[in-house]
Short mmCIF file of C-alpha atoms in Angstrom, two decimals:
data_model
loop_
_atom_site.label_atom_id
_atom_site.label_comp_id
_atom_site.label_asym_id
_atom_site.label_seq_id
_atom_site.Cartn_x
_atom_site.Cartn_y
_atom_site.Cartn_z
CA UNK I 207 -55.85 -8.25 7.25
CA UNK I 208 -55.52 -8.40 11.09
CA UNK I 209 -53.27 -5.36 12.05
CA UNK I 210 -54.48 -4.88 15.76
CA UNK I 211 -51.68 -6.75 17.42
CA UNK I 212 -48.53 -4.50 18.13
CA UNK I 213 -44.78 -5.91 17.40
CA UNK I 214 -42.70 -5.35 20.45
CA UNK I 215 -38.98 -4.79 20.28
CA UNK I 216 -36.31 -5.15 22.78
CA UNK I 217 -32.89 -6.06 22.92
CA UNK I 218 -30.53 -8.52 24.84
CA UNK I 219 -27.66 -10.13 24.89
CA UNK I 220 -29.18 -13.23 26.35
CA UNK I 221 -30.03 -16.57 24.70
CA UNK I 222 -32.26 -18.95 26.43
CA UNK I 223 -32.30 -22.83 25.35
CA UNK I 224 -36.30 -22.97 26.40
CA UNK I 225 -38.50 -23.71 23.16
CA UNK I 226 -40.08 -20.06 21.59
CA UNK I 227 -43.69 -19.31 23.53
CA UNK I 228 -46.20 -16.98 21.21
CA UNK I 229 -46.02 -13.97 21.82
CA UNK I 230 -48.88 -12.40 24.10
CA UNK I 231 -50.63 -9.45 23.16
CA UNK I 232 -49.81 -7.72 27.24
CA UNK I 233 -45.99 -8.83 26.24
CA UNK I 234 -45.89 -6.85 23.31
CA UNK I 235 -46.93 -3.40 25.02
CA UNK I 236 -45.27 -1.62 27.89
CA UNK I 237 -48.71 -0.72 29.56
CA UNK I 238 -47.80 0.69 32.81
CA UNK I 239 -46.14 3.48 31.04
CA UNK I 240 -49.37 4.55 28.55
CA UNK I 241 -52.66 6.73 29.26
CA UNK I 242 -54.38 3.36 27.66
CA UNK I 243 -54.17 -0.52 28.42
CA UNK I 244 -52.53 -3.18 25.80
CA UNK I 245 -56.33 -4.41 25.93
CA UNK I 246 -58.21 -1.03 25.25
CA UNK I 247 -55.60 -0.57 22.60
CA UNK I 248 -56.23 -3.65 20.51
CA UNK I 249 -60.14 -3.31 20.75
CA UNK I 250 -59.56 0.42 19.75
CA UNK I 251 -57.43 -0.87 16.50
CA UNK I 252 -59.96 -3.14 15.93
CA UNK I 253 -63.11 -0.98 16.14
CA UNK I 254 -61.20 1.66 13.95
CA UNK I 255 -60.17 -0.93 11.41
CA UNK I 256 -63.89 -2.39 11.18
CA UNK I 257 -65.18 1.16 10.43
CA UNK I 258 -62.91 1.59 7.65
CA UNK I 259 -63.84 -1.55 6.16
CA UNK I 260 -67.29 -0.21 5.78
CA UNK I 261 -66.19 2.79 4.25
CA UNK I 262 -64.98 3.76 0.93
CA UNK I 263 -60.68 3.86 1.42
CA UNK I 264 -59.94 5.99 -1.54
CA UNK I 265 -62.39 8.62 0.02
CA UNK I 266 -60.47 8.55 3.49
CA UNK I 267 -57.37 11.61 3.60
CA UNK I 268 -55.88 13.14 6.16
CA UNK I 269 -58.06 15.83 7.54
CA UNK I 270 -55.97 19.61 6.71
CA UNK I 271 -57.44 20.77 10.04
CA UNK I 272 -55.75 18.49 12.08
CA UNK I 273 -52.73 21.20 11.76
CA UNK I 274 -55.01 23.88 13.26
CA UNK I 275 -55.89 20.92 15.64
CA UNK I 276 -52.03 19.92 16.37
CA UNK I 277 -50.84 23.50 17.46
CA UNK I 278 -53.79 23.58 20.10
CA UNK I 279 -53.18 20.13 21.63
CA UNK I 280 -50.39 20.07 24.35
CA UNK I 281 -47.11 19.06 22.75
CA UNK I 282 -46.56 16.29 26.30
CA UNK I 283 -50.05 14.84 25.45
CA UNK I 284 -49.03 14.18 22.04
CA UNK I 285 -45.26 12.80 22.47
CA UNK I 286 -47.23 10.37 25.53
CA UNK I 287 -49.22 8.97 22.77
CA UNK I 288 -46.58 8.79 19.96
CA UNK I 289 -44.59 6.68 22.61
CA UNK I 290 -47.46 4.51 23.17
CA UNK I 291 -47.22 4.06 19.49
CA UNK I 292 -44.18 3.33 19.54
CA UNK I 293 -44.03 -0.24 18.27
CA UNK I 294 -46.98 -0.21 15.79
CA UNK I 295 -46.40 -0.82 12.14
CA UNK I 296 -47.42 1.75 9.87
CA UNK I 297 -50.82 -0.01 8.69
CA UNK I 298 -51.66 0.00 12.29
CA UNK I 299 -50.57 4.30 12.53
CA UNK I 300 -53.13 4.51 9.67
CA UNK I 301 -55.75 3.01 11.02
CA UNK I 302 -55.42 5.82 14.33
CA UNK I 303 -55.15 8.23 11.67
CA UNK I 304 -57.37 7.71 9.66
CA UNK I 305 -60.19 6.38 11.45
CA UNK I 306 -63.71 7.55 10.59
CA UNK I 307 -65.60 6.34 13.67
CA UNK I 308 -63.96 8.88 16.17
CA UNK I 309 -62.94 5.87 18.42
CA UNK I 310 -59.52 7.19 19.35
CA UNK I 311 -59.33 11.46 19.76
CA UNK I 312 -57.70 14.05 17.81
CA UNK I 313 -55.26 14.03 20.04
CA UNK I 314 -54.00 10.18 19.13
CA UNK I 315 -54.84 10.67 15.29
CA UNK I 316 -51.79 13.55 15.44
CA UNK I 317 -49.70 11.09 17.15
CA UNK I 318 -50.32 8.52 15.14
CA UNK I 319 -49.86 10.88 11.61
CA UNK I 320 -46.14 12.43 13.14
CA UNK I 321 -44.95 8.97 13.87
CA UNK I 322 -46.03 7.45 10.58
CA UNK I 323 -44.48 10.51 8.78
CA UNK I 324 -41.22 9.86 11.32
CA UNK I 325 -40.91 6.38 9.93
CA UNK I 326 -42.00 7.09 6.12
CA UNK I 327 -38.69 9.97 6.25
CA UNK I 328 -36.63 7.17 7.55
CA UNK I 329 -37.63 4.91 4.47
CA UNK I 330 -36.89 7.40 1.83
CA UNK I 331 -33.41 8.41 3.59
CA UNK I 332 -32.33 4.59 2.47
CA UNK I 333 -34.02 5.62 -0.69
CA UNK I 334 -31.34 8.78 -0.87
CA UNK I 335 -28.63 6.91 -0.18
CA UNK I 336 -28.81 4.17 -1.75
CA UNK I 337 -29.12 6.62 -5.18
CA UNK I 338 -26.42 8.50 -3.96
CA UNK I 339 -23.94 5.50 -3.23
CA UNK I 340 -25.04 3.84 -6.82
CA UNK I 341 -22.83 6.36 -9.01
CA UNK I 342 -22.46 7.48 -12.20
CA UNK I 343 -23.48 10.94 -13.53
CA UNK I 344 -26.48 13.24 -11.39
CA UNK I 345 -28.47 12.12 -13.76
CA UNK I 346 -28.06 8.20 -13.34
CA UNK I 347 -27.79 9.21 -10.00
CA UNK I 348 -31.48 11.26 -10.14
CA UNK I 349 -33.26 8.70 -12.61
CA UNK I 350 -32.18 5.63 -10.02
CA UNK I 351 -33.28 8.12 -7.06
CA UNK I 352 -37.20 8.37 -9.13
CA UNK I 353 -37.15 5.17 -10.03
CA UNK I 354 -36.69 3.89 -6.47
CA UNK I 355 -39.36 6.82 -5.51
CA UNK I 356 -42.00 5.93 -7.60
CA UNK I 357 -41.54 2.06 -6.42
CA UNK I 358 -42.04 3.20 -3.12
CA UNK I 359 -45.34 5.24 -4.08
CA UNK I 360 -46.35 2.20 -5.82
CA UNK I 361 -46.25 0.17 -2.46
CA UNK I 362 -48.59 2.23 -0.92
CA UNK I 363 -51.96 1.05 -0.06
CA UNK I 364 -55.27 3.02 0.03
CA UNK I 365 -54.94 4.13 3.59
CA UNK I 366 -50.77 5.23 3.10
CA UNK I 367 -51.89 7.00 0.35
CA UNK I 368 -54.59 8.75 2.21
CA UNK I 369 -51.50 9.70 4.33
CA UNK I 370 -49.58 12.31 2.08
CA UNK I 371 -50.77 15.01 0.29
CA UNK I 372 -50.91 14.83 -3.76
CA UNK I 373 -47.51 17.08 -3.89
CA UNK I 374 -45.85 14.26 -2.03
CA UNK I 375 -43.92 12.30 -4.81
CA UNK I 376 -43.07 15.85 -6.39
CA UNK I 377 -41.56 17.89 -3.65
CA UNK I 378 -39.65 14.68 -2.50
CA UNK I 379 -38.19 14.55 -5.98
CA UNK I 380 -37.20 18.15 -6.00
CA UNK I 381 -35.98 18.52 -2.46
CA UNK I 382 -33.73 15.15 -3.59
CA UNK I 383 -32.74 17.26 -7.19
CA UNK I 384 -32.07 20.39 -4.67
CA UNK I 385 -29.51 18.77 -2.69
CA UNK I 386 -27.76 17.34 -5.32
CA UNK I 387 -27.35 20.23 -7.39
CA UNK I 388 -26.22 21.78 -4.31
CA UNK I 389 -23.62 19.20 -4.09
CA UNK I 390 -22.65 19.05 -7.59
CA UNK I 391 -22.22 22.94 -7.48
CA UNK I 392 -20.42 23.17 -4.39
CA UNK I 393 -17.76 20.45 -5.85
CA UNK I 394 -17.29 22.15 -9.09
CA UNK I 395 -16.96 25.65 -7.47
CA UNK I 396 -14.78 25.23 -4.80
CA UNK I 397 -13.13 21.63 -4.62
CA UNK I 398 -9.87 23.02 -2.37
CA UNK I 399 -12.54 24.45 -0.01
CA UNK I 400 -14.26 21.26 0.10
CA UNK I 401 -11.15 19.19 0.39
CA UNK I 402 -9.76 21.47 2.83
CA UNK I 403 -12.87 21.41 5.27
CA UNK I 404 -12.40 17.61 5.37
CA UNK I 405 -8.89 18.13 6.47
CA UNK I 406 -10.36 20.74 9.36
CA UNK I 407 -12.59 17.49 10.11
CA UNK I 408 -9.98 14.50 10.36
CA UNK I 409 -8.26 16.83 12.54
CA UNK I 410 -10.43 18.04 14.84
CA UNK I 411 -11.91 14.82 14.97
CA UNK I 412 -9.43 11.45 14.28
CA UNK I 413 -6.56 13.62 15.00
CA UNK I 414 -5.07 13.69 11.29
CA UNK I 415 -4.92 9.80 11.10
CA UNK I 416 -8.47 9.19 9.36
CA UNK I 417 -9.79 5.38 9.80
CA UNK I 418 -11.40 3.15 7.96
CA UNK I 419 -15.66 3.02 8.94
CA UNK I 420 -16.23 0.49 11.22
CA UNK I 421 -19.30 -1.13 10.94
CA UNK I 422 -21.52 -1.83 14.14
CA UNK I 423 -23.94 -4.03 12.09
CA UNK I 424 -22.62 -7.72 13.68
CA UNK I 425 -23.05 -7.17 17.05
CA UNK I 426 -20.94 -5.59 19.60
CA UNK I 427 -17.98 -8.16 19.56
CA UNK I 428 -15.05 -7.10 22.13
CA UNK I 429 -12.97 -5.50 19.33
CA UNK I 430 -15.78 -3.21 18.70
CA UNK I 431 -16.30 -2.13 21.69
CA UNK I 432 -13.14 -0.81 22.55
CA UNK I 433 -13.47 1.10 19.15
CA UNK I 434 -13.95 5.11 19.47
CA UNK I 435 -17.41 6.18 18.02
CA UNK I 436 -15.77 8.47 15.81
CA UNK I 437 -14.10 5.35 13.92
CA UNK I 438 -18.36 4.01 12.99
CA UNK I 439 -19.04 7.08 11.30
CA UNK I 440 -19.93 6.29 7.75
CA UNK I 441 -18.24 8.00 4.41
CA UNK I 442 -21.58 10.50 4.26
CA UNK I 443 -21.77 11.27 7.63
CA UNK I 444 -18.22 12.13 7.08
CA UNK I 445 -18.71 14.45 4.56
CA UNK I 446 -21.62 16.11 6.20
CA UNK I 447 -19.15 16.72 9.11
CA UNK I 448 -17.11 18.70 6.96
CA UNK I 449 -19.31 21.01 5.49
CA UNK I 450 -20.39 21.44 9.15
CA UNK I 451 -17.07 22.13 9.71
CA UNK I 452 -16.36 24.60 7.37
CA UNK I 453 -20.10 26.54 8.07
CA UNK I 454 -18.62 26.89 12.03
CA UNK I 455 -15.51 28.65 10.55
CA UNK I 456 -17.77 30.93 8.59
CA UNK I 457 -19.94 31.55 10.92
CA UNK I 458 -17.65 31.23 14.52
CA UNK I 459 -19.09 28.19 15.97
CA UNK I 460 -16.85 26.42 18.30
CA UNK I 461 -15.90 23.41 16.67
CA UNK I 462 -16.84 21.31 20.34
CA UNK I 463 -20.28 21.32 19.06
CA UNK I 464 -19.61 19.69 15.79
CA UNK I 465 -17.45 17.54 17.66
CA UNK I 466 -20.51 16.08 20.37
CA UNK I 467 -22.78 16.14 17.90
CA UNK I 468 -20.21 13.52 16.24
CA UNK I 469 -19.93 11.77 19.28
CA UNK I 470 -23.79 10.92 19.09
CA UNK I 471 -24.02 9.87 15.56
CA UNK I 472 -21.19 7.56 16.06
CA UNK I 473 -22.16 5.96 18.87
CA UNK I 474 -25.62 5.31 16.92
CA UNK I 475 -23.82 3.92 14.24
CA UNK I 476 -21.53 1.72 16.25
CA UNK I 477 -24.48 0.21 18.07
CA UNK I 478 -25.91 -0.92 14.13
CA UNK I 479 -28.01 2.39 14.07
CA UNK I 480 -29.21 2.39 17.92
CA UNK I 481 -31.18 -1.61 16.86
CA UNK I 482 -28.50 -3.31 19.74
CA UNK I 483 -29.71 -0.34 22.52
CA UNK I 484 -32.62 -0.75 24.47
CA UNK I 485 -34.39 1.84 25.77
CA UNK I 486 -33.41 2.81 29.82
CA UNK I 487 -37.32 3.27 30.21
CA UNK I 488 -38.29 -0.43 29.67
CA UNK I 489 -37.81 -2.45 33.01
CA UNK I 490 -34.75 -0.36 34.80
CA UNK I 491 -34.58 -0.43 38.61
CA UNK I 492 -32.84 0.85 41.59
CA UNK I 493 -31.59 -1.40 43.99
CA UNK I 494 -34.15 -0.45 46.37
CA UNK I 495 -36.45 -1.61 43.95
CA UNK I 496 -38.16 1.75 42.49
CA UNK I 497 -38.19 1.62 38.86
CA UNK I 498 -36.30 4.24 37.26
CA UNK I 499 -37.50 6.64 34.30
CA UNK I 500 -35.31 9.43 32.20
CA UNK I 501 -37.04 12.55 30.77
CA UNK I 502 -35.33 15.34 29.23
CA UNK I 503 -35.03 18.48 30.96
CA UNK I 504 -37.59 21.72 30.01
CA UNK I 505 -35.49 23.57 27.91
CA UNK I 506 -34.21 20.19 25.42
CA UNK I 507 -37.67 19.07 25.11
CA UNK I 508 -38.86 22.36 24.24
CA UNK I 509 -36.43 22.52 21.37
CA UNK I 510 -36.86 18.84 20.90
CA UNK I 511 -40.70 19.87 20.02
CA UNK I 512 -39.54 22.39 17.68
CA UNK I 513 -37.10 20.14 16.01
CA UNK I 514 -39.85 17.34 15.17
CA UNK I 515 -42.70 19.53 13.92
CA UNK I 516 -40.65 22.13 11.85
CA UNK I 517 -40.18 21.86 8.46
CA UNK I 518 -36.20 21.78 8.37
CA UNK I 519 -36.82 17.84 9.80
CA UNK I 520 -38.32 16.82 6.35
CA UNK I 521 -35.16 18.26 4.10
CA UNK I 522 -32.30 18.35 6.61
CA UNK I 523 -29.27 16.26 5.40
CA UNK I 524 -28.90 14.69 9.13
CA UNK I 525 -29.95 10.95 9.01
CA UNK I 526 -33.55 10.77 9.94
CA UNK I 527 -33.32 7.88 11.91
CA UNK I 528 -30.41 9.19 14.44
CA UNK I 529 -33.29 12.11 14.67
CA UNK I 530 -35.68 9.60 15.85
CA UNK I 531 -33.45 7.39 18.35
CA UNK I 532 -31.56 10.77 19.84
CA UNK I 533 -34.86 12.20 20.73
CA UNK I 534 -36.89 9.62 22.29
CA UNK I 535 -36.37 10.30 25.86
CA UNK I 536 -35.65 6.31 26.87
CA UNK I 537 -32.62 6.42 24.33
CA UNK I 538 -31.57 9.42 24.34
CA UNK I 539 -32.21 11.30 27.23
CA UNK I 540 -28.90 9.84 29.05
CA UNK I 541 -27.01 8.65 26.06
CA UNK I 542 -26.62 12.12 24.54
CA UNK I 543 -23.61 14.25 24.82
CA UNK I 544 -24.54 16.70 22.31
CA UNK I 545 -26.27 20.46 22.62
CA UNK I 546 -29.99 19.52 20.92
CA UNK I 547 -29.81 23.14 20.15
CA UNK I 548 -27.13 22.92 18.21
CA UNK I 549 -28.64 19.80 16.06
CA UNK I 550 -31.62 21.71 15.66
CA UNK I 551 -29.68 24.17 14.10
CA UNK I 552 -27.61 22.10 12.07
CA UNK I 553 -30.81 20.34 10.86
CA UNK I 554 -32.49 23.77 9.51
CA UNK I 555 -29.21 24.58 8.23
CA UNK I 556 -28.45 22.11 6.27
CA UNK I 557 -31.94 21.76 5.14
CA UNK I 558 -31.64 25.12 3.50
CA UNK I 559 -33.79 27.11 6.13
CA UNK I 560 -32.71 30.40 7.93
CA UNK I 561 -31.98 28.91 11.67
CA UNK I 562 -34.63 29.68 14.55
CA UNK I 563 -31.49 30.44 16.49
CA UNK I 564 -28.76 32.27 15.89
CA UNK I 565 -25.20 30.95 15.33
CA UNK I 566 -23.69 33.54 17.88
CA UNK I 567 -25.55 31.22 20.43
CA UNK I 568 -22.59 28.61 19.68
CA UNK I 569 -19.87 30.63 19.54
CA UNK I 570 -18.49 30.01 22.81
CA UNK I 571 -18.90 26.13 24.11
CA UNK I 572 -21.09 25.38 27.22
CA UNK I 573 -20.89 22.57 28.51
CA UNK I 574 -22.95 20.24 31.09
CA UNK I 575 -22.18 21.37 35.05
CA UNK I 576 -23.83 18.29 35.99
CA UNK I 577 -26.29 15.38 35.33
CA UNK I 578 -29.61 17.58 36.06
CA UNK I 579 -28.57 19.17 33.10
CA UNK I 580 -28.10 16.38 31.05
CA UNK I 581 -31.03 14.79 31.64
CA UNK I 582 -34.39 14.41 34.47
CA UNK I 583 -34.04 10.79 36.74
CA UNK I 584 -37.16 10.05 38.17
CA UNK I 585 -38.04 6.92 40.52
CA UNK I 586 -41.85 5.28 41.24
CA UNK I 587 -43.56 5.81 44.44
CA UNK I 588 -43.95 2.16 44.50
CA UNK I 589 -41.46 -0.35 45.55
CA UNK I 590 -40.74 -3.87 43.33
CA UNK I 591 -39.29 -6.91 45.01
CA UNK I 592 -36.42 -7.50 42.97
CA UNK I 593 -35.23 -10.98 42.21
CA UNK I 594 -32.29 -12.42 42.05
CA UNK I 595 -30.35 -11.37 38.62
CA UNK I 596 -29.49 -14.27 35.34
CA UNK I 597 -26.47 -11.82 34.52
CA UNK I 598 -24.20 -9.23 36.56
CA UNK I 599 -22.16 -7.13 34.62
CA UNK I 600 -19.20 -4.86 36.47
CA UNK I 601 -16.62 -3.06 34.34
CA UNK I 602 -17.97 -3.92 31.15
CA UNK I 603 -17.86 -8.10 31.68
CA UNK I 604 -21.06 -9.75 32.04
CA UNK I 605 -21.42 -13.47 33.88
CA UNK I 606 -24.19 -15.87 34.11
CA UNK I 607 -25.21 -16.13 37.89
CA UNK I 608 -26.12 -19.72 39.55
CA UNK I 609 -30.05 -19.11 38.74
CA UNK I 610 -29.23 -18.27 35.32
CA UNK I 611 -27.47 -21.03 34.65
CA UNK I 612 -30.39 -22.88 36.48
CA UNK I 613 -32.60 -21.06 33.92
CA UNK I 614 -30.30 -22.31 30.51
CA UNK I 615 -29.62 -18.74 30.55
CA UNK I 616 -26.02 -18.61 28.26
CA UNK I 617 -24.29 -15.05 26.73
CA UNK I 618 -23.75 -14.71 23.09
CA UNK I 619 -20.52 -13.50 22.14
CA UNK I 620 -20.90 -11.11 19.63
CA UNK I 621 -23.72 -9.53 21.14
CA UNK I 622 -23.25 -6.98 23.46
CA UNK I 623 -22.80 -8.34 27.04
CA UNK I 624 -21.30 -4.80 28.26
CA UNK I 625 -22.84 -1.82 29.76
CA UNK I 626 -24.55 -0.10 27.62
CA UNK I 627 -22.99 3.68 27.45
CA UNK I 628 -26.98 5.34 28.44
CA UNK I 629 -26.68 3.08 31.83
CA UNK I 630 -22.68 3.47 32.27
CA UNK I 631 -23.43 7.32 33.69
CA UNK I 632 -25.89 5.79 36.14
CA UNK I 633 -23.84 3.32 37.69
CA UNK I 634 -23.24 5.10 40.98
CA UNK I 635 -25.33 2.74 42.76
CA UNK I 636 -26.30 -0.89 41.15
CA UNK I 637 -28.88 -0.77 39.11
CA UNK I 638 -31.46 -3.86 37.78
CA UNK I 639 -32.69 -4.20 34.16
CA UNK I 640 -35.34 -6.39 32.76
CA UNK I 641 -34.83 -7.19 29.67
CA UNK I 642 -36.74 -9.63 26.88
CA UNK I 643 -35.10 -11.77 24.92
CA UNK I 644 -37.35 -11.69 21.51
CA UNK I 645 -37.16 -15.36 20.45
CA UNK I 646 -38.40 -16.93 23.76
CA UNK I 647 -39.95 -14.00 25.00
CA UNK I 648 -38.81 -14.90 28.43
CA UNK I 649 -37.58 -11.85 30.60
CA UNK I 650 -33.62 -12.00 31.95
CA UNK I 651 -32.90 -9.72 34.75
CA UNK I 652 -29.61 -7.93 34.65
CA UNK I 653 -27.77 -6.64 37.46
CA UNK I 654 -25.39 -3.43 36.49
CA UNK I 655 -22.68 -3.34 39.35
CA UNK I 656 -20.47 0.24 40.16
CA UNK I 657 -17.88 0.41 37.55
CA UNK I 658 -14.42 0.88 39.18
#
């Protein structure tokens, strides 16, 4: 099997009428932006797959000194190469990994090993709760949780299975059988406590009129987006909330924390788990024409780094794949609203671990003075000519200009034509997005107007 061309992924809300092109290898990877070219890439993969070829698979395992390895490599080196990753599927993450001919560096195998682990997590947190959601006693509910495990393990090839350790099917299946005993226990000890914290939640949260959960998966139609984040948050993340909730109170948290942190998860939810979002780091300009990047600032990435290599990310009851999209700097660098600190908290907390920081850190709410704290804006030295946009959007309403009509350029209705909410607290000055539309591969230029 051919793995060494890369799946790109971008969204739009654009539909053009032109016949799908193939998809070229240099349209698939965001070059300018990597240490590596698209090129270089794809003969690496391929040089790296050929040498495993000639080896024997079931011999190949993940080397236990790469950990010595990762704490010596710079933590920026590594994230640069896991975003270069970004887009490759995990037979193409083994391949880096796992490659026996030393054609890409230690450095890339790491990356390549934390983002196959990053998406594996994300698989088996469907695998949770869709054991959870199926009912019926904890033990229906942990015999269709093993069942579902050991499918999964099953569907591993040589190389994914030269990816986890021998403990891995066992200490998923008891970290799974520790949180629901937990569960079980803390709803047949104290059930007014745990009803009582979901009040505290509603409250604080919906105001004491709870909704129904919205779901973001068909698009963002008009109705939706005039919709509050909070209304998108699903029955679990609700519940999760509320135990949040009621460890604050314990523990004198402000409840503003809990209440951001909300804010984020919803607004991934709403946007069908962060798939209708592209990321502000693919094709964004000024109006002068510099292309604009987003970074986090020192002190989020540090805890950022923390976050993603400590151990509370594998057991924490936070969705895994919110994890992922809020701390990739392109999506969440300006969407956020939330303290990271405080998720990284909440993530060893509720994964059972004794928090790196302390709770009296979030006793009293701080807020963000100003952007610079938010996030890090930085423009290119060089200078684009900038054409003339398919689409200009102002106020959240998007229209087709002349040349995009020229161009068979039309909007779909359900799918997103506003200002996305990362690019809505940069629209100070106009701002030009490239975006591609995935069945034609052709790019559409956007043009983001002031918002009055």
């Amino acid at each position: 099997m051919d793995i060494t061309q890369a799946n790109g992924y971008s969204n739009t809300g654009a539909v053009l009428k032109n016949s799908p092109r193939p998809l070229s290898v240099s349209s698939q990877f965001k070059a300018s932006d990597t240490n590596a070219s698209v090129s270089s890439l794809a003969l690496k993969l391929s040089k790296a797959q050929s040498a495993i070829e000639q080896v024997d698979q079931t011999a190949l395992s993940w080397p236990q000194s790469k950990a010595a390895t990762h704490t010596q490599l710079s933590r920026k080196e590594v994230d640069l190469a896991k975003w270069e990753f970004e887009h490759l599927s995990k037979a193409q993450l083994e391949t880096i990994a796992l490659d026996p001919s030393n054609t890409f560096s230690d450095l890339e195998k790491v990356a390549a090993f934390e983002r196959w682990h990053v998406r594996d997590q994300a698989e088996l947190s469907v695998l949770k709760k869709e054991s959870l959601t199926s009912g019926g006693s904890a033990n229906n509910i942990m015999h269709s949780f093993e069942a579902a495990l050991t499918s999964h393990i099953e569907s591993f090839s040589a190389l994914s299975k030269a990816m986890v350790s021998q403990e891995y099917g066992p200490q998923t299946t008891l970290q799974f059988e520790s949180a629901l005993k937990e569960q079980g226990l803390a709803h047949s000890a104290t059930p007014k406590h745990a009803t009582h914290y979901y009040a505290v939640m509603v409250d604080d949260i919906f105001g004491d009129n709870e909704p129904e959960v919205q779901s973001g998966v068909n698009g963002m139609s008009h109705s939706n987006v005039l919709k509050s984040p909070y209304e998108f948050l699903t029955r679990e993340d609700r519940t999760l909330l509320s135990e949040m909730y009621q460890y604050a109170e314990q523990n004198n948290v402000d409840f503003k924390y809990i209440k951001r942190l909300a804010s984020d998860l919803g607004d991934y939810r709403k946007h069908n788990d962060g798939k209708l979002l592209g990321n502000a780091n693919e094709g964004t300009f000024d109006s002068a024409g510099h292309k604009v990047t987003f970074s986090f600032t020192d002190k989020d990435q540090a805890t950022i780094d923390e976050l993603l290599a400590g151990e509370g990310l594998f057991a924490t009851k936070i969705d895994k794949g919110f994890i992922s999209f809020i701390t990739e700097p392109g999506q969440g660098a300006l969407s956020h609203v939330g303290s990271y600190q405080f998720l990284q908290h909440m993530a060893e907390v509720t994964a059972g671990l004794e928090p790196s920081t302390s709770a009296d850190e979030f006793s009293i709410f701080k807020g963000f003075a100003s952007a610079d704290e938010r996030y890090v804006r930085t423009l290119s030295e060089e200078v684009y000519p900038m054409p003339e946009p398919d689409v200009v959007c102002k106020n959240g309403h998007c229209e087709v200009t002349e040349k995009g009509r020229e161009n068979d350029v039309t909007l779909a209705s359900e799918s997103g034509n506003y200002v996305s909410p990362d690019l809505a607290s940069e629209l100070s000055e106009p701002l030009y997005q490239k975006r591609l539309n995935t069945q034609t591969q052709e790019d559409i230029w956007y043009k983001w107007l002031e918002q009055r």
